[in-house]
């Protein structure tokens, strides 16, 4: 019985060590799970913020695209009006007379075109080519001067001046339309680059968050497995403690019975001596009394 008790005590200590080990591993795995859960939550929060930023830029980009559509429609209407003003100006100019014959200017332009074509397509001697160059320069200057003088003379007409001012004003507006559309287009391109860059980074952060979640699951499962092992080992420890308690009780009962048996045997011997008339000591009498013979 003693050997069995010692064996059970040894096993109990081994199980107790196992219980402590499972508790340690469970707590370590749980701590790791919590650490990666925190990292995962931080990354998920970051992806949420990045997604909202991307949404804002996408909304801004869509608004700018609509603005460009509106500006292009307005620009188209504007240039139709500008074209109509130019047409009106041409028609009015052709309808009034000036001190300068427009046919003379057109004749010089036609002659200039002929000379330029001849210079470009005909093989000429050096002196002939020089003469043509001088003539081209002369005609160019005369045409330019004649047109300038004619424009100056035409601008003295109030209607032509008014139409010209309107045309210049509309041209300025047209440039403003172009500038606005160009600026908006550049902003849209910038936003597109930023959105693509942010979406790429968003995918990277989301992927990292998923990786942290996988690690969290791994450690959570380890923690649960260690906790289950701890519960099992704890149950085994309780069973072992009950078995040891039972063995100890049985050992006490056995020892008590052994002592009682020894007492009865001794008392029987003393009682026989007592019946035989032998003198007993006080201690002998106490043994007889304890054994129930007296």
Tab-separated table of C-alpha atoms in Angstrom:
chain	number	residue	atom	x	y	z
A	1	UNK	CA	0.000	0.000	0.000
A	2	UNK	CA	2.869	2.357	0.798
A	3	UNK	CA	4.482	1.757	-2.602
A	4	UNK	CA	1.162	2.418	-4.329
A	5	UNK	CA	0.705	5.653	-2.371
A	6	UNK	CA	4.197	6.848	-3.295
A	7	UNK	CA	3.525	6.007	-6.950
A	8	UNK	CA	0.262	7.974	-6.852
A	9	UNK	CA	1.955	10.926	-5.126
A	10	UNK	CA	4.598	10.982	-7.887
A	11	UNK	CA	1.903	10.883	-10.579
A	12	UNK	CA	-0.031	13.637	-8.796
A	13	UNK	CA	2.985	15.956	-8.858
A	14	UNK	CA	3.530	15.176	-12.547
A	15	UNK	CA	-0.119	16.018	-13.291
A	16	UNK	CA	0.156	19.190	-11.181
A	17	UNK	CA	3.170	20.251	-13.278
A	18	UNK	CA	1.156	19.494	-16.405
A	19	UNK	CA	-1.711	21.663	-15.133
A	20	UNK	CA	0.669	24.553	-14.460
A	21	UNK	CA	2.261	24.111	-17.892
A	22	UNK	CA	-1.121	24.211	-19.655
A	23	UNK	CA	-2.087	27.337	-17.691
A	24	UNK	CA	1.175	29.018	-18.727
A	25	UNK	CA	0.835	28.033	-22.398
A	26	UNK	CA	-2.858	29.034	-22.421
A	27	UNK	CA	-2.112	32.476	-20.963
A	28	UNK	CA	0.837	33.029	-23.331
A	29	UNK	CA	-1.256	32.034	-26.374
A	30	UNK	CA	-4.123	34.239	-25.171
A	31	UNK	CA	-1.740	37.191	-24.725
A	32	UNK	CA	-0.455	36.698	-28.290
A	33	UNK	CA	-4.038	36.422	-29.575
A	34	UNK	CA	-4.957	39.707	-27.884
A	35	UNK	CA	-1.827	41.400	-29.254
A	36	UNK	CA	-2.653	40.413	-32.843
A	37	UNK	CA	-6.333	41.224	-32.323
A	38	UNK	CA	-5.300	44.762	-31.354
A	39	UNK	CA	-3.014	45.066	-34.408
A	40	UNK	CA	-5.795	43.706	-36.627
A	41	UNK	CA	-8.342	46.180	-35.204
A	42	UNK	CA	-5.921	49.090	-35.688
A	43	UNK	CA	-5.332	48.061	-39.309
A	44	UNK	CA	-9.074	47.622	-39.908
A	45	UNK	CA	-9.634	51.128	-38.528
A	46	UNK	CA	-6.924	52.412	-40.846
A	47	UNK	CA	-8.543	50.709	-43.853
A	48	UNK	CA	-11.864	52.334	-42.886
A	49	UNK	CA	-10.242	55.777	-42.762
A	50	UNK	CA	-8.404	55.189	-46.060
A	51	UNK	CA	-11.614	53.952	-47.688
A	52	UNK	CA	-13.468	57.087	-46.578
A	53	UNK	CA	-10.664	59.301	-47.927
A	54	UNK	CA	-10.765	57.454	-51.245
A	55	UNK	CA	-14.567	57.819	-51.370
A	56	UNK	CA	-14.256	61.580	-50.809
A	57	UNK	CA	-11.749	61.906	-53.646
A	58	UNK	CA	-13.869	59.732	-55.936
A	59	UNK	CA	-16.875	61.960	-55.155
A	60	UNK	CA	-14.776	65.075	-55.852
A	61	UNK	CA	-13.553	63.560	-59.125
A	62	UNK	CA	-17.127	62.749	-60.223
A	63	UNK	CA	-18.232	66.305	-59.369
A	64	UNK	CA	-15.370	67.743	-61.428
A	65	UNK	CA	-16.248	65.482	-64.370
A	66	UNK	CA	-19.810	66.838	-64.269
A	67	UNK	CA	-18.476	70.409	-64.089
A	68	UNK	CA	-16.284	69.797	-67.133
A	69	UNK	CA	-19.283	68.443	-69.046
A	70	UNK	CA	-21.217	71.593	-68.171
A	71	UNK	CA	-18.305	73.861	-69.117
A	72	UNK	CA	-17.803	72.061	-72.431
A	73	UNK	CA	-21.483	72.468	-73.256
A	74	UNK	CA	-21.262	76.158	-72.358
A	75	UNK	CA	-18.040	76.497	-74.371
A	76	UNK	CA	-19.692	74.930	-77.407
A	77	UNK	CA	-22.585	77.395	-77.191
A	78	UNK	CA	-20.074	80.198	-76.670
A	79	UNK	CA	-18.042	79.316	-79.763
A	80	UNK	CA	-21.183	79.081	-81.829
A	81	UNK	CA	-21.983	82.639	-80.755
A	82	UNK	CA	-18.388	83.686	-81.487
A	83	UNK	CA	-18.562	82.086	-84.935
A	84	UNK	CA	-21.813	83.924	-85.596
A	85	UNK	CA	-20.226	87.246	-84.569
A	86	UNK	CA	-17.265	86.639	-86.888
A	87	UNK	CA	-19.635	85.799	-89.705
A	88	UNK	CA	-21.606	88.984	-89.061
A	89	UNK	CA	-18.384	91.003	-89.055
A	90	UNK	CA	-17.207	89.511	-92.345
A	91	UNK	CA	-20.550	90.098	-93.987
A	92	UNK	CA	-20.713	93.677	-92.736
A	93	UNK	CA	-17.165	94.424	-93.841
A	94	UNK	CA	-17.896	93.117	-97.282
A	95	UNK	CA	-21.067	95.170	-97.450
A	96	UNK	CA	-19.400	98.539	-96.889
A	97	UNK	CA	-16.867	100.378	-99.002
A	98	UNK	CA	-13.482	101.735	-97.988
A	99	UNK	CA	-10.841	103.869	-99.585
A	100	UNK	CA	-8.831	100.738	-100.283
A	101	UNK	CA	-9.699	98.166	-102.944
A	102	UNK	CA	-9.853	94.686	-101.373
A	103	UNK	CA	-9.445	93.188	-104.825
A	104	UNK	CA	-5.962	94.697	-104.998
A	105	UNK	CA	-4.997	92.946	-101.736
A	106	UNK	CA	-6.375	89.629	-102.971
A	107	UNK	CA	-4.467	89.982	-106.253
A	108	UNK	CA	-1.222	90.573	-104.363
A	109	UNK	CA	-1.960	87.532	-102.116
A	110	UNK	CA	-2.516	85.391	-105.201
A	111	UNK	CA	0.751	86.611	-106.735
A	112	UNK	CA	2.556	85.932	-103.430
A	113	UNK	CA	1.257	82.369	-103.369
A	114	UNK	CA	2.457	81.839	-106.941
A	115	UNK	CA	5.963	83.101	-106.154
A	116	UNK	CA	6.215	80.998	-102.957
A	117	UNK	CA	5.155	77.870	-104.844
A	118	UNK	CA	7.605	78.600	-107.660
A	119	UNK	CA	10.449	79.066	-105.211
A	120	UNK	CA	9.610	75.754	-103.489
A	121	UNK	CA	9.000	73.614	-106.584
A	122	UNK	CA	11.161	75.093	-109.392
A	123	UNK	CA	14.907	74.748	-109.794
A	124	UNK	CA	16.149	78.331	-110.199
A	125	UNK	CA	19.435	80.050	-110.786
A	126	UNK	CA	20.874	81.969	-107.897
A	127	UNK	CA	20.056	85.448	-109.279
A	128	UNK	CA	16.514	84.356	-110.265
A	129	UNK	CA	15.874	82.943	-106.801
A	130	UNK	CA	17.191	86.147	-105.185
A	131	UNK	CA	14.818	88.224	-107.307
A	132	UNK	CA	11.886	86.023	-106.259
A	133	UNK	CA	12.890	86.314	-102.582
A	134	UNK	CA	13.018	90.092	-102.836
A	135	UNK	CA	9.620	90.132	-104.565
A	136	UNK	CA	8.091	87.808	-101.920
A	137	UNK	CA	9.374	90.087	-99.171
A	138	UNK	CA	7.989	93.172	-100.936
A	139	UNK	CA	4.552	91.645	-101.520
A	140	UNK	CA	4.394	90.354	-97.919
A	141	UNK	CA	5.139	93.796	-96.524
A	142	UNK	CA	2.688	95.517	-98.855
A	143	UNK	CA	-0.126	93.050	-98.048
A	144	UNK	CA	0.489	93.388	-94.316
A	145	UNK	CA	0.568	97.170	-94.538
A	146	UNK	CA	-2.560	97.274	-96.720
A	147	UNK	CA	-4.508	95.014	-94.344
A	148	UNK	CA	-3.427	97.047	-91.340
A	149	UNK	CA	-4.499	100.283	-93.018
A	150	UNK	CA	-7.795	98.717	-94.069
A	151	UNK	CA	-8.469	97.440	-90.529
A	152	UNK	CA	-7.685	100.830	-89.101
A	153	UNK	CA	-10.052	102.416	-91.572
A	154	UNK	CA	-12.768	99.818	-90.880
A	155	UNK	CA	-12.459	100.312	-87.119
A	156	UNK	CA	-13.531	103.887	-87.610
A	157	UNK	CA	-16.934	102.406	-88.365
A	158	UNK	CA	-18.939	102.148	-85.084
A	159	UNK	CA	-20.677	98.889	-86.027
A	160	UNK	CA	-17.405	97.197	-86.970
A	161	UNK	CA	-15.760	98.492	-83.781
A	162	UNK	CA	-18.650	97.198	-81.707
A	163	UNK	CA	-18.559	93.781	-83.391
A	164	UNK	CA	-14.777	93.613	-83.063
A	165	UNK	CA	-14.949	94.482	-79.345
A	166	UNK	CA	-17.586	91.781	-78.826
A	167	UNK	CA	-15.464	89.246	-80.692
A	168	UNK	CA	-12.412	90.116	-78.589
A	169	UNK	CA	-14.524	89.876	-75.450
A	170	UNK	CA	-15.886	86.487	-76.509
A	171	UNK	CA	-12.382	85.280	-77.352
A	172	UNK	CA	-11.292	86.209	-73.828
A	173	UNK	CA	-14.217	84.270	-72.413
A	174	UNK	CA	-13.319	81.348	-74.636
A	175	UNK	CA	-9.786	81.324	-73.225
A	176	UNK	CA	-11.275	81.406	-69.740
A	177	UNK	CA	-13.386	78.349	-70.583
A	178	UNK	CA	-10.295	76.572	-71.902
A	179	UNK	CA	-8.321	77.488	-68.792
A	180	UNK	CA	-11.066	76.282	-66.436
A	181	UNK	CA	-11.446	73.004	-68.325
A	182	UNK	CA	-7.677	72.519	-68.401
A	183	UNK	CA	-7.371	73.193	-64.652
A	184	UNK	CA	-10.236	70.814	-63.871
A	185	UNK	CA	-8.768	68.147	-66.165
A	186	UNK	CA	-5.408	68.435	-64.407
A	187	UNK	CA	-7.139	68.122	-61.013
A	188	UNK	CA	-9.038	65.053	-62.232
A	189	UNK	CA	-5.784	63.462	-63.415
A	190	UNK	CA	-4.192	64.266	-60.055
A	191	UNK	CA	-7.172	62.784	-58.198
A	192	UNK	CA	-7.080	59.660	-60.379
A	193	UNK	CA	-3.417	59.116	-59.511
A	194	UNK	CA	-4.083	59.718	-55.812
A	195	UNK	CA	-7.111	57.394	-55.808
A	196	UNK	CA	-5.204	54.597	-57.547
A	197	UNK	CA	-2.304	55.020	-55.122
A	198	UNK	CA	-4.596	55.048	-52.078
A	199	UNK	CA	-6.584	52.018	-53.289
A	200	UNK	CA	-3.334	50.118	-53.779
A	201	UNK	CA	-2.201	51.045	-50.262
A	202	UNK	CA	-5.676	50.147	-48.970
A	203	UNK	CA	-5.335	46.658	-50.458
A	204	UNK	CA	-1.924	46.277	-48.808
A	205	UNK	CA	-3.254	47.366	-45.380
A	206	UNK	CA	-6.328	45.129	-45.751
A	207	UNK	CA	-4.070	42.208	-46.654
A	208	UNK	CA	-1.913	42.903	-43.601
A	209	UNK	CA	-5.054	43.066	-41.413
A	210	UNK	CA	-6.165	39.684	-42.796
A	211	UNK	CA	-2.737	38.239	-41.996
A	212	UNK	CA	-2.958	39.544	-38.411
A	213	UNK	CA	-6.445	38.030	-38.136
A	214	UNK	CA	-5.139	34.635	-39.268
A	215	UNK	CA	-2.414	34.786	-36.597
A	216	UNK	CA	-5.043	35.849	-34.035
A	217	UNK	CA	-7.151	32.792	-34.938
A	218	UNK	CA	-4.074	30.535	-34.670
A	219	UNK	CA	-3.220	31.738	-31.157
A	220	UNK	CA	-6.901	31.718	-30.114
A	221	UNK	CA	-7.160	28.079	-31.137
A	222	UNK	CA	-3.932	27.302	-29.295
A	223	UNK	CA	-5.281	29.057	-26.192
A	224	UNK	CA	-8.562	27.108	-26.401
A	225	UNK	CA	-6.674	23.825	-26.880
A	226	UNK	CA	-4.445	24.542	-23.877
A	227	UNK	CA	-7.481	25.503	-21.795
A	228	UNK	CA	-9.205	22.233	-22.735
A	229	UNK	CA	-6.006	20.338	-21.835
A	230	UNK	CA	-5.850	22.289	-18.555
A	231	UNK	CA	-9.461	21.300	-17.704
A	232	UNK	CA	-8.689	17.657	-18.504
A	233	UNK	CA	-5.473	17.659	-16.457
A	234	UNK	CA	-7.228	19.457	-13.591
A	235	UNK	CA	-9.883	16.715	-13.579
A	236	UNK	CA	-7.178	14.053	-13.580
A	237	UNK	CA	-5.498	15.843	-10.671
A	238	UNK	CA	-8.726	15.832	-8.670
A	239	UNK	CA	-9.235	12.136	-9.423
A	240	UNK	CA	-5.671	11.415	-8.333
A	241	UNK	CA	-6.127	13.421	-5.115
A	242	UNK	CA	-9.313	11.453	-4.370
A	243	UNK	CA	-7.482	8.180	-4.989
A	244	UNK	CA	-4.630	9.239	-2.695
A	245	UNK	CA	-7.115	10.322	-0.040
A	246	UNK	CA	-8.841	6.961	-0.324
A	247	UNK	CA	-5.548	5.066	-0.054
A	248	UNK	CA	-4.550	7.084	2.976
A	249	UNK	CA	-7.891	6.368	4.676
A	250	UNK	CA	-7.592	2.691	3.889
A	251	UNK	CA	-4.057	2.700	5.287
A	252	UNK	CA	-5.286	4.324	8.513
A	253	UNK	CA	-8.100	1.778	8.866
A	254	UNK	CA	-5.728	-1.102	8.183
A	255	UNK	CA	-3.226	0.180	10.708
A	256	UNK	CA	-5.996	0.665	13.270
A	257	UNK	CA	-7.232	-2.872	12.705
A	258	UNK	CA	-3.704	-4.167	12.957
A	259	UNK	CA	-3.231	-2.296	16.228
A	260	UNK	CA	-6.574	-3.566	17.518
A	261	UNK	CA	-5.655	-7.133	16.535
A	262	UNK	CA	-2.339	-6.832	18.325
A	263	UNK	CA	-4.143	-5.401	21.367
A	264	UNK	CA	-6.643	-8.285	21.432
A	265	UNK	CA	-3.898	-10.844	21.098
A	266	UNK	CA	-1.892	-9.262	23.943
A	267	UNK	CA	-5.010	-8.912	26.101
A	268	UNK	CA	-5.889	-12.592	25.540
A	269	UNK	CA	-2.470	-13.644	26.745
A	270	UNK	CA	-2.741	-11.397	29.807
A	271	UNK	CA	-6.239	-12.673	30.544
A	272	UNK	CA	-5.029	-16.253	30.518
A	273	UNK	CA	-2.309	-15.265	32.986
A	274	UNK	CA	-4.927	-13.487	35.095
A	275	UNK	CA	-7.114	-16.603	35.167
A	276	UNK	CA	-4.084	-18.646	36.075
A	277	UNK	CA	-3.635	-16.443	39.110
A	278	UNK	CA	-0.493	-14.664	37.938
A	279	UNK	CA	0.182	-11.197	39.241
A	280	UNK	CA	-0.518	-8.462	36.612
A	281	UNK	CA	0.932	-4.977	36.486
A	282	UNK	CA	-1.097	-1.802	36.293
A	283	UNK	CA	-0.169	-1.500	32.619
A	284	UNK	CA	-1.394	-5.078	32.053
A	285	UNK	CA	-4.690	-4.232	33.701
A	286	UNK	CA	-5.070	-1.142	31.479
A	287	UNK	CA	-4.521	-3.297	28.380
A	288	UNK	CA	-7.204	-5.738	29.566
A	289	UNK	CA	-9.542	-2.843	30.230
A	290	UNK	CA	-8.872	-1.274	26.811
A	291	UNK	CA	-9.453	-4.606	25.083
A	292	UNK	CA	-12.790	-5.054	26.945
A	293	UNK	CA	-11.820	-7.938	29.157
A	294	UNK	CA	-12.513	-5.965	32.331
